[in-house]
Coordinates of C-alpha atoms in Angstrom, one line a residue:
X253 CA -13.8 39.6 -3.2
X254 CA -14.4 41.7 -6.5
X255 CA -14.0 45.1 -5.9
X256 CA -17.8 46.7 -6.8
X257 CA -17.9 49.5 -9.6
X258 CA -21.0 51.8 -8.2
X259 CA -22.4 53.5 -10.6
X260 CA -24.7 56.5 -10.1
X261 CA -28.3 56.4 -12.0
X262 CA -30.1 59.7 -12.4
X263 CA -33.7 59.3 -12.6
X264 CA -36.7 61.9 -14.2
X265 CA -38.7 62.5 -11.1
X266 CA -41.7 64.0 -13.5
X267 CA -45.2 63.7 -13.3
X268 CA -47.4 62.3 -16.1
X269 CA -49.6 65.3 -17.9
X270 CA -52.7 64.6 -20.1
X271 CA -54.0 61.3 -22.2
X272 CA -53.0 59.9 -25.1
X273 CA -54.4 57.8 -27.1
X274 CA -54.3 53.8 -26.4
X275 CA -52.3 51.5 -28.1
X276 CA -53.9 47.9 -28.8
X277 CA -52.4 45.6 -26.0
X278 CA -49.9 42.6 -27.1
X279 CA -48.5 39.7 -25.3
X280 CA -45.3 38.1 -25.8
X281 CA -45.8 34.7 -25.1
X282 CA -46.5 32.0 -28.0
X283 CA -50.3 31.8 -29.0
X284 CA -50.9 34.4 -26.5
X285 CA -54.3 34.1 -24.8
X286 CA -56.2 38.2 -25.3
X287 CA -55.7 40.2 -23.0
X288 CA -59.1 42.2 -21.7
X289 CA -59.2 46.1 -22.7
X290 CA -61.3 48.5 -19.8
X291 CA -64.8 47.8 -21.4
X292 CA -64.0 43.8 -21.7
X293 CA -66.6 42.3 -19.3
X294 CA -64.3 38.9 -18.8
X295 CA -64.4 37.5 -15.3
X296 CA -61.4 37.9 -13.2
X297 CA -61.1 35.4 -10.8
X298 CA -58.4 34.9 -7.9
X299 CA -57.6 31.7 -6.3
X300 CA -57.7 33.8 -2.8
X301 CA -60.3 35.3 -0.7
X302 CA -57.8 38.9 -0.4
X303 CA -58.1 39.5 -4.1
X304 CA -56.0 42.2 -5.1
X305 CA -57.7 45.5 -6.5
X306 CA -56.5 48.2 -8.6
X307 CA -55.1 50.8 -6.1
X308 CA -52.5 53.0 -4.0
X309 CA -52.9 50.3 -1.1
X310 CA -50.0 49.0 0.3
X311 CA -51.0 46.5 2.7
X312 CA -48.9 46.4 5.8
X313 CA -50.3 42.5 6.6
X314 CA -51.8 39.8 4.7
X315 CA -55.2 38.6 6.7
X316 CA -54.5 35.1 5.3
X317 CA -51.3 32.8 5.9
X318 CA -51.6 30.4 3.2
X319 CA -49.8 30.4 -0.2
X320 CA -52.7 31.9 -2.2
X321 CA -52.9 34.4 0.5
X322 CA -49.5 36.0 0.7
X323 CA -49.4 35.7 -3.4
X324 CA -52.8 38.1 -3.2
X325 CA -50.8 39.5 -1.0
X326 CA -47.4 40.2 -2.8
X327 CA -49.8 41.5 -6.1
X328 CA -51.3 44.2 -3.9
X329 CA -47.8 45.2 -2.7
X330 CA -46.6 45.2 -6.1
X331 CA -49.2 47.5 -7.4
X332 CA -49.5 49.7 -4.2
X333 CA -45.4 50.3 -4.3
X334 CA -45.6 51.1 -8.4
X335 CA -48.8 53.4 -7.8
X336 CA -47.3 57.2 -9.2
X337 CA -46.2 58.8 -6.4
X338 CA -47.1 62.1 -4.6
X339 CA -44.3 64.4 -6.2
X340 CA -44.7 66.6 -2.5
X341 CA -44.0 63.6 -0.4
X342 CA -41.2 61.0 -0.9
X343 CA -42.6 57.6 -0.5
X344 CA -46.4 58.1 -1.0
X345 CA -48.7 57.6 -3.3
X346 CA -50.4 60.3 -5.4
X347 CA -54.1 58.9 -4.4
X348 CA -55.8 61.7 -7.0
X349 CA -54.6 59.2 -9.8
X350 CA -57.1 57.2 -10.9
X351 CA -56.9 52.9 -12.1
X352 CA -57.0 54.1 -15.8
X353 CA -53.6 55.8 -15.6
X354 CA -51.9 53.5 -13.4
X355 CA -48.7 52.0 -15.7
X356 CA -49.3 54.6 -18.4
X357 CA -45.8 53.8 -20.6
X358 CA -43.1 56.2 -20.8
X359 CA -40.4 57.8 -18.3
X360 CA -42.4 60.4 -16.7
X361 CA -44.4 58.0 -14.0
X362 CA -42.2 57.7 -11.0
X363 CA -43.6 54.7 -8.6
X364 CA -43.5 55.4 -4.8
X365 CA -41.2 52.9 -4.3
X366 CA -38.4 54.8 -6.9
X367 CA -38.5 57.6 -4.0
X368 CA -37.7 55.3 -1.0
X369 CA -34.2 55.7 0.5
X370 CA -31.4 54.0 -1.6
X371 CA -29.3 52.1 1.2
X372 CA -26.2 54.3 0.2
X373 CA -27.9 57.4 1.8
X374 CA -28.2 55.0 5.1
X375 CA -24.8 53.5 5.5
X376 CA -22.2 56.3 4.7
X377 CA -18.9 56.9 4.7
X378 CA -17.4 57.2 7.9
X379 CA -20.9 56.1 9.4
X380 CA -22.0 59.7 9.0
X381 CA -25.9 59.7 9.5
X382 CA -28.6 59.0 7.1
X383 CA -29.4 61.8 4.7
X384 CA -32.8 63.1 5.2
X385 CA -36.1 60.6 4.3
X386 CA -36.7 61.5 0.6
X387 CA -33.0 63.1 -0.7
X388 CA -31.6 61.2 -2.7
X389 CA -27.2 60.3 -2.7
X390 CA -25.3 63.4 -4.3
X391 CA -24.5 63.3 -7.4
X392 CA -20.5 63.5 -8.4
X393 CA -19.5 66.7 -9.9
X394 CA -19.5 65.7 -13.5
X395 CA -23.1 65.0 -13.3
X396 CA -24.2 67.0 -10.7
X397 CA -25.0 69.9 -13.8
X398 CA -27.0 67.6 -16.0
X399 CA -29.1 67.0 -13.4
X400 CA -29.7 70.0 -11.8
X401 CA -30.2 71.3 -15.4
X402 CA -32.8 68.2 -16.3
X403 CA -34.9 68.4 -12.7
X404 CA -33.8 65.0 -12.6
X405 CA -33.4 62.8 -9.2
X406 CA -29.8 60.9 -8.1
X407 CA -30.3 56.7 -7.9
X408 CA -27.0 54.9 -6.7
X409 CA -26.6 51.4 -8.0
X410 CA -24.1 48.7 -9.2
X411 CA -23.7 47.5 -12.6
X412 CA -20.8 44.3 -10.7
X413 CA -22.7 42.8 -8.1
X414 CA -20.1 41.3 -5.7
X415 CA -20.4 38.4 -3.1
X416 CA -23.3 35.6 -2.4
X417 CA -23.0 36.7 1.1
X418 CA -24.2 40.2 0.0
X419 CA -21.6 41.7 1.7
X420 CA -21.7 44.2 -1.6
X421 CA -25.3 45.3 -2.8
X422 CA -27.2 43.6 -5.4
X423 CA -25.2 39.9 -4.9
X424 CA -27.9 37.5 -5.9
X425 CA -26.7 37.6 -9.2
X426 CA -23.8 34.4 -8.8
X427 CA -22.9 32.8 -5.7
X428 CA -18.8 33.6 -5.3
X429 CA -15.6 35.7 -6.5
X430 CA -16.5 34.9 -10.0
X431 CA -18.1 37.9 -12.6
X432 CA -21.6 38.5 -12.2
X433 CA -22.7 41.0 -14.2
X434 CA -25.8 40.4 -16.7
X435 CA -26.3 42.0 -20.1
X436 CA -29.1 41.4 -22.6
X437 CA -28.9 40.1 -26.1
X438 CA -28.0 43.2 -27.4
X439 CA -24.7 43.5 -24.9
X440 CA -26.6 46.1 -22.7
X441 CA -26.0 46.0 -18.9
X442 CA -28.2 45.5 -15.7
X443 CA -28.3 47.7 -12.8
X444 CA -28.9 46.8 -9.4
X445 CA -30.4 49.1 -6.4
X446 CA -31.3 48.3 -2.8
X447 CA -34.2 50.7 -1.4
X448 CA -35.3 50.7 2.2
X449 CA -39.0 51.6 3.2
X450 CA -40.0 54.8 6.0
X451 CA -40.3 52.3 8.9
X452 CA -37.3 50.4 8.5
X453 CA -35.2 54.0 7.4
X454 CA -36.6 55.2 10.6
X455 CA -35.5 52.5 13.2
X456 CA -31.6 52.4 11.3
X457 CA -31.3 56.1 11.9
X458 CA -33.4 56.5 15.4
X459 CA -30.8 53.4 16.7
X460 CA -27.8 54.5 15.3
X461 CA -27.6 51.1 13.4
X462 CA -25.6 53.2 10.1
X463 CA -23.0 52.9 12.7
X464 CA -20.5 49.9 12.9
X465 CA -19.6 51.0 16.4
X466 CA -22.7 51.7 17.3
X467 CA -24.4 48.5 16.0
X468 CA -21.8 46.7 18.2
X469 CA -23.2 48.6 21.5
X470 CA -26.7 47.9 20.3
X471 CA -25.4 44.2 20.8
X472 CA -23.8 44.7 24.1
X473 CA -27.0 46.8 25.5
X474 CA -28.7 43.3 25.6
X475 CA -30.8 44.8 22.5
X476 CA -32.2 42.8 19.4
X477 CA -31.8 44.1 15.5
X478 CA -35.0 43.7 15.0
X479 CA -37.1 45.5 12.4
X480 CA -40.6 46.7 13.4
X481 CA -43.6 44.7 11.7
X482 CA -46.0 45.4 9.1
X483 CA -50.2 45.4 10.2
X484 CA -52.9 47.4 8.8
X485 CA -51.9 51.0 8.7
X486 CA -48.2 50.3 9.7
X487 CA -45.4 49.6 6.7
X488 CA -43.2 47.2 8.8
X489 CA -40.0 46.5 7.5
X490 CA -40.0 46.5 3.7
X491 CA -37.2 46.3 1.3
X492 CA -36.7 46.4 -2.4
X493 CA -34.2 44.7 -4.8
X494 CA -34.5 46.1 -8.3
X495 CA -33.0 45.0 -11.7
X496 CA -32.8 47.7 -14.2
X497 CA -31.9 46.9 -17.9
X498 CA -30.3 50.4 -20.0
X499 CA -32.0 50.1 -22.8
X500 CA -30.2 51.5 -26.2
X501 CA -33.3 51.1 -28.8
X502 CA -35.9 53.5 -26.2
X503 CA -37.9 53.9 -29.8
X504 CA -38.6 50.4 -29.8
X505 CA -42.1 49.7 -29.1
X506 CA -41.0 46.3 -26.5
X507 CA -40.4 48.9 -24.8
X508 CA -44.2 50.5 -23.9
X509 CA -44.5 46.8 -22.6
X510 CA -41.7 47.6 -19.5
X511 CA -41.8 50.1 -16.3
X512 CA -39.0 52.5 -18.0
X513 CA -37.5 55.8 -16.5
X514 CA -34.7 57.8 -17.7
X515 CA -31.3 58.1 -16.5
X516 CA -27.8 59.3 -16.2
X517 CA -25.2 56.4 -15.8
X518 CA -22.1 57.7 -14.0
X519 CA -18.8 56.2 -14.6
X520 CA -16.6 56.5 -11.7
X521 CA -13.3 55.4 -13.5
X522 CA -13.3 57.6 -16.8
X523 CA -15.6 60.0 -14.8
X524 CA -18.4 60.4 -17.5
X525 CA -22.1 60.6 -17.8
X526 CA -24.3 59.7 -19.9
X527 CA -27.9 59.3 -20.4
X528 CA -30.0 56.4 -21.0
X529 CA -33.7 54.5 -20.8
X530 CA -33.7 52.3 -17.9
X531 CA -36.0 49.6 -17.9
X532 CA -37.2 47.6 -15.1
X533 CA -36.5 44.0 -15.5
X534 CA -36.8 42.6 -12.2
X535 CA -37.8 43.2 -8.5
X536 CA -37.4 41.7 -5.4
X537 CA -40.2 42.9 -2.5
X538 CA -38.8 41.8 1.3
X539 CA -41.6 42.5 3.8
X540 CA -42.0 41.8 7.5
X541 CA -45.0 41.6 9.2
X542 CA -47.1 40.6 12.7
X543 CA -47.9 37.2 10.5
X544 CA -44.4 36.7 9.2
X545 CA -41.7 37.6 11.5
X546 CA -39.4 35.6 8.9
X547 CA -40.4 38.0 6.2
X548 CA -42.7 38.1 3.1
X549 CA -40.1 37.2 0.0
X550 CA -42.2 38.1 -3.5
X551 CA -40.0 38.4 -6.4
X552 CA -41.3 39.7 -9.8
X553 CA -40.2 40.1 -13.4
X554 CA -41.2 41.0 -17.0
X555 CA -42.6 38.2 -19.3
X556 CA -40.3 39.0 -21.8
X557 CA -37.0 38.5 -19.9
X558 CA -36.5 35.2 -20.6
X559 CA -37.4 31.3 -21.4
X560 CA -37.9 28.5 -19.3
X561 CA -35.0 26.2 -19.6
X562 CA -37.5 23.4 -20.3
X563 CA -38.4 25.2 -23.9
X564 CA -34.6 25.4 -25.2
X565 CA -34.6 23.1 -28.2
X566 CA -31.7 20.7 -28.7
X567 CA -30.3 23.4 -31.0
X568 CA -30.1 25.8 -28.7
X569 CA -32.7 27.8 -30.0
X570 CA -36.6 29.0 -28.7
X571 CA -39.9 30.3 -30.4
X572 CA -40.4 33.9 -29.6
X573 CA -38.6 37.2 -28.6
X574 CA -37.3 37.5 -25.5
X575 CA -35.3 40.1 -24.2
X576 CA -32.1 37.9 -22.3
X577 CA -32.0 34.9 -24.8
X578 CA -30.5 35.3 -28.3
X579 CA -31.1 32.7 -31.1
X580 CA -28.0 33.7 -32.4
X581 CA -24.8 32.7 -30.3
X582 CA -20.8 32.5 -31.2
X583 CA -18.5 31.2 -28.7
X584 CA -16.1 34.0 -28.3
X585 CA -12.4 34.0 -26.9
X586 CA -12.0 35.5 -23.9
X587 CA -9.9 38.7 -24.8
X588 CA -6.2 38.7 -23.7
X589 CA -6.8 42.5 -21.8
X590 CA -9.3 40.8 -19.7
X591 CA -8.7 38.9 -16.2
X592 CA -11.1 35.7 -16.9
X593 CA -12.9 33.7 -14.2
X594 CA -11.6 31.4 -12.6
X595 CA -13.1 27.5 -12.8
X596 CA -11.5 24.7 -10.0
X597 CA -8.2 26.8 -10.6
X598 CA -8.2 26.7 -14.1
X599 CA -8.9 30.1 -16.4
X600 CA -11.5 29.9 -18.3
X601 CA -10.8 30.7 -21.7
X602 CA -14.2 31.3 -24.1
X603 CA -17.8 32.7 -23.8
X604 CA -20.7 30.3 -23.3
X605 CA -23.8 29.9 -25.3
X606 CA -25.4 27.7 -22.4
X607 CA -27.7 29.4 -20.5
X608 CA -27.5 30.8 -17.1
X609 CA -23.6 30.7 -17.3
X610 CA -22.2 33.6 -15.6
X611 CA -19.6 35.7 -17.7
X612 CA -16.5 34.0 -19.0
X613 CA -14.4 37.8 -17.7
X614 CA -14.6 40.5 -15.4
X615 CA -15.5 44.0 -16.9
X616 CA -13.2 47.2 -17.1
X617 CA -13.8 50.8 -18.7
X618 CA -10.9 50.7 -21.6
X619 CA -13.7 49.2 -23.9
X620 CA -11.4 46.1 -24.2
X621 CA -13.1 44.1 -21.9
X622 CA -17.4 44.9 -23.0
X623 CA -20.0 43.3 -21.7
X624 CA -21.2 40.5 -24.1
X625 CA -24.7 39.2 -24.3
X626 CA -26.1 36.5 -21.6
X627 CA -28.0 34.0 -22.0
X628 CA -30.5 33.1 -19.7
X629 CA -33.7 30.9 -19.0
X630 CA -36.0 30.1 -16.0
X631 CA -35.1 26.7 -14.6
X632 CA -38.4 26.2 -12.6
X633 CA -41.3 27.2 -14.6
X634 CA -44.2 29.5 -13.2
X635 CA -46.8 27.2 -13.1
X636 CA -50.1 26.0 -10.7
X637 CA -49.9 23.3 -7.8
X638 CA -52.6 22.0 -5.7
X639 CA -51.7 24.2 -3.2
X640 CA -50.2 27.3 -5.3
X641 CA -51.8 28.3 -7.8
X642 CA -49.4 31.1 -8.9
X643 CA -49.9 30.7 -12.9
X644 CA -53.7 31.6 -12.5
X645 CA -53.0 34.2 -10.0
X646 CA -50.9 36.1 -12.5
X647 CA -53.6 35.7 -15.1
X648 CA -56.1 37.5 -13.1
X649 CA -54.0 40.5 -11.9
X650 CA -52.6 40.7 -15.7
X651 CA -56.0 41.0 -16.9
X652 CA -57.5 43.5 -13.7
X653 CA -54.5 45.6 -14.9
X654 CA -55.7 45.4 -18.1
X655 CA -58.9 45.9 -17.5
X656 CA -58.1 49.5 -15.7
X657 CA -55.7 50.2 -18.4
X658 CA -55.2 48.0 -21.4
X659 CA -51.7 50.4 -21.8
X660 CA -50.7 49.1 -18.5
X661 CA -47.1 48.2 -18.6
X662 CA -47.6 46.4 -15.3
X663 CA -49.8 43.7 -17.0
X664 CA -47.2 42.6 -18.7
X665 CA -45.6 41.7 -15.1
X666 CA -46.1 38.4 -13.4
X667 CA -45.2 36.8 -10.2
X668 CA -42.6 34.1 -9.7
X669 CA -43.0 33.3 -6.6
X670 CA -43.5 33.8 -2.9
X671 CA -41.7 32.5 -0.1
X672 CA -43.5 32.7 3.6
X673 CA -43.3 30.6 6.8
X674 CA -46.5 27.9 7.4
X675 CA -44.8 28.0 10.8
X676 CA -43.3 30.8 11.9
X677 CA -40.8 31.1 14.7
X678 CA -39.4 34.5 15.9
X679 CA -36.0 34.3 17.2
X680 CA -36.2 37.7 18.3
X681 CA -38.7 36.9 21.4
X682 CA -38.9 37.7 24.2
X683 CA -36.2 40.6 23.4
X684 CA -32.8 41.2 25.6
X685 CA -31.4 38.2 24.2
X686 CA -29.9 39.1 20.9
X687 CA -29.3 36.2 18.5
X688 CA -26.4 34.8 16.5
X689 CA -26.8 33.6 13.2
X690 CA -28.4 31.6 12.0
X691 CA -31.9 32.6 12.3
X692 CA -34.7 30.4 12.0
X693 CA -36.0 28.6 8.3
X694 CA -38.9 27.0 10.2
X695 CA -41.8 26.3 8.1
X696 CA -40.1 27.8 5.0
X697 CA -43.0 27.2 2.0
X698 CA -42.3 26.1 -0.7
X699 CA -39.3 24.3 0.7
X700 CA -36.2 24.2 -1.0
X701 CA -36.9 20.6 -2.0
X702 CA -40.2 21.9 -4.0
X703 CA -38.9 24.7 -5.8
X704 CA -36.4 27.3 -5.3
X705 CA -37.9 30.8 -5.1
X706 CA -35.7 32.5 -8.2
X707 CA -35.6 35.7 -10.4
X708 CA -33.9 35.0 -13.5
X709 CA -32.4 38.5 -13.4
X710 CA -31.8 39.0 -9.5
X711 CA -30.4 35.3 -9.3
X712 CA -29.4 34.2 -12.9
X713 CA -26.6 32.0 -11.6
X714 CA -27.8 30.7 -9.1
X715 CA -31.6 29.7 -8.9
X716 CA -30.9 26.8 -7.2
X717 CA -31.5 29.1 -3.9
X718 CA -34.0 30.2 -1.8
X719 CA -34.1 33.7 0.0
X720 CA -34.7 32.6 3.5
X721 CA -32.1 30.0 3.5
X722 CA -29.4 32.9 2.7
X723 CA -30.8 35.5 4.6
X724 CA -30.8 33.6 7.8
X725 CA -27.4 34.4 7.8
X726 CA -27.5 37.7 7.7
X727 CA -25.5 39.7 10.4
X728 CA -23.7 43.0 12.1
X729 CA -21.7 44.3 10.0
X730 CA -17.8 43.1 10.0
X731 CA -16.2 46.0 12.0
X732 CA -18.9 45.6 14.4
X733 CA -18.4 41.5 15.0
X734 CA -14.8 42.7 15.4
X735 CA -15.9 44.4 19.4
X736 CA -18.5 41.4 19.4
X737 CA -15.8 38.6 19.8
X738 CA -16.2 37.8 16.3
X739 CA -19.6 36.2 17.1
X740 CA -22.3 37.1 14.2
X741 CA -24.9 38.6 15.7
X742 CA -28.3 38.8 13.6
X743 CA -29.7 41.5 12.3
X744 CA -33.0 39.7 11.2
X745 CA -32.4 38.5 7.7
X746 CA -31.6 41.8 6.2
X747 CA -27.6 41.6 5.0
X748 CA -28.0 45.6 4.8
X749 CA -26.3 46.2 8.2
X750 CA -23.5 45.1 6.7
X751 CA -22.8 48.0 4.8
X752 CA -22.2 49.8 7.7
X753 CA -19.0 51.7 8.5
X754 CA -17.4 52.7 11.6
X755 CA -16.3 56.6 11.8
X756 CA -12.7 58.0 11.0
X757 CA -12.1 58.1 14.9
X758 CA -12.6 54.6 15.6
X759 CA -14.7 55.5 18.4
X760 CA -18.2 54.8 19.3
X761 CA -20.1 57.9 18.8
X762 CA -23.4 59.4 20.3
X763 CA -26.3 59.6 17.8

């Protein structure tokens, strides 16, 4: 497996002060259609009877099981989780902001979700416990002064995503011991966090689950890994995926059009910092709730990311600007300094200019191995079915945004997707029976066969997948299936457990 680089990002946990003036709103797609300002009186309408609204709610349930419903659904998450957040309470929001600044561009909003715990706080060296609900991982020494200095807040994340079988954070990105990493058109790198919700931070740590050891007595108690579910009032177990593009042109006015906060990127081989414009580029939101005990999966992503794959013309080339496909491509070799990936045995030897072809080498620090840019496109367009009507859906929350706040950088998000269960099965009833992987796919919607549920930047090699059908495999983590008789035990559909370590003493200890 490829050994992960973690890199540390530090971002501004600052409040937005005072109005400024608005800028007049722009879309990036070909011929785009105008996008309604706050006094526009255009109809919104939504293909669902839970309509989203403009608002701090974070719903913990969708009232309606159909595809339009948990779409409705996923938009009201989205906007609940990027509401600003209280600054004097980790993982809420600040519900004395009103609609018209909600998405304000800039690095000084921080989104409630940006506070949740990063899973490195969780599952720690030597399985010592869970830092506190709202501290965020330390900082290494030779940042720790810039951002104490700066007031700024610690994010841990990967630039080298490692395994399909998430066995390192962020994996999506390719399926196997082959490079991973993404970089733009410009050569600049994505970053890749995993951030847990209160209720699920607070069943890990109350079970001792941080704990290899003690995940394997969990087991052996007769007790399920089962995550508590979502409904009205209650969060349920809720995880986030994000995709974070460092941006080296912050002037650049593409950039008012992207959820942006600032950063310091910590290099743990040359042991350097420095600062940088992080911009969001994609985000993965994993709920589970009393109707969907195999999870809500709603992956988002910017409309400027990338093409579909449909669009590429036979030169190679696409009408507009978007952020991960270049018009301009060479071939390059593959430098000499750098270990290459590896193709049925065979090294390969050049860059691509196809897109969605991981990198042709891994990446090192000595600058003679850079990232390179990437292209990519969107094999399975965003687009309206008789049952799914996901296009329109995104044309009506795009334009309520709008409407609230035509500087809105959230209107200039859209939905790819939703995966839910039309017939849900919960392997984890009645409890006392804990199960073994895998878990159940029953009633997965849309099915595999219909169209994979992909985010070009979360799974740009590999969009042939479909969350559920990876995530059913999902178990204890390795030192625990070790006192389990090798058997893996389930730990339902989240592949976070297996971050967990077991203690220097090899022992089982008491929470």
């Amino acid at each position: 497996m490829m050994n992960s680089k973690f890199l540390f990002l530090v971002a501004a946990l600052l409040l937005a002060a005072g109005c400024k003036p608005k800028t007049q709103p722009v879309d990036g797609e070909k011929n785009p259609a105008p996008i309604a300002t706050a006094s526009s009186s255009a109809p919104v309408t939504f293909p669902c009877l839970n309509a989203p609204a403009v608002n701090y709610n974070t719903p913990g349930d969708t009232p309606i099981t159909s595809q339009d419903g948990v779409n409705c659904f996923a938009w009201q998450t989205f906007i609940g989780l990027n509401w600003q957040v209280d600054a004097s309470s980790a993982g809420q929001p600040d519900k004395t902001v009103p609609a018209a600044d909600f998405g304000e561009p800039g690095t000084t909003q921080t989104s409630v979700w940006e506070t949740y715990a990063n899973s490195k706080i969780i599952f720690r060296a030597n399985a010592e416990p869970p830092l506190p609900w709202g501290q965020q991982p330390d900082a290494p020494a030779s940042c720790k002064k810039i951002a104490q200095e700066k007031g700024l807040r610690v994010m841990q994340a990967s630039r080298m995503p490692g395994s399909f079988n998430m066995t390192e954070e962020a994996s999506q990105a390719f399926p196997g011991n082959n490079p991973n990493w993404l970089a733009d058109k410009n050569g600049n790198l994505v970053y890749y966090e995993i951030l847990v919700g209160k209720s699920e931070y607070d069943y890990i740590n109350a079970n001792g689950l941080y704990n290899a050891n003690l995940q394997a007595e969990h087991i052996k108690q007769h007790k399920n890994i089962v995550m508590p579910m979502g409904h009205d009032n209650v969060q349920g177990g809720l995880e986030i995926k994000a995709a974070w593009l460092s941006v080296s042109d912050p002037q650049n006015p593409k950039w008012s059009r992207y959820k942006t906060s600032s950063a310091v990127i910590y290099d743990p081989v040359s042991l350097s910092c420095s600062t940088s414009v992080i911009a969001l580029v994609g985000m993965h939101i994993i709920h589970k709730t009393a109707s969907q005990p195999q999870w809500i999966w709603a992956t988002f992503e910017h409309k400027d990311n990338a093409p579909d794959t449909a669009a590429i013309k036979t030169d190679g080339t696409v009408e507009g600007d978007y952020t991960f496909y270049n018009n301009s491509c060479t071939v390059q070799s593959v430098p000499a300094a750098c270990k290459p990936k590896m193709m049925n045995g065979i090294a390969v030897t050049q860059t691509s200019c196809a897109a969605n072809v991981s990198p042709a080498y891994y990446l090192d620090n000595t600058g003679n191995c850079p990232a390179y840019p990437v292209r990519v496109s969107r094999d399975f367009p965003i687009k309206d079915t008789t049952s799914n009507h996901v296009a329109s859906l995104n044309r009506a929350a795009q334009q309520m945004i709008a409407n609230a706040n035509r500087d809105s950088v959230f209107a200039h998000y859209q939905l790819v997707n939703v995966l839910w269960s039309s017939a849900a099965v919960n392997d984890n009833e009645p409890p006392g029976n804990p199960p073994v992987t895998p878990l159940s796919i029953s009633g997965e919607t849309p099915s595999l066969n219909t169209v994979p549920v992909a985010n070009t930047m979360l799974e740009s090699y590999a969009q042939g997948f479909n969350c559920l059908s990876c995530h059913a495999y999902a178990s204890v983590a390795k030192d625990a299936k070790l006192q389990l008789d090798g058997k893996s035990y389930a730990t339902d559909y989240s592949f976070i457990f297996g971050f967990a370590n077991k203690p220097a003493t090899n022992t089982a200890t008491e929470k």
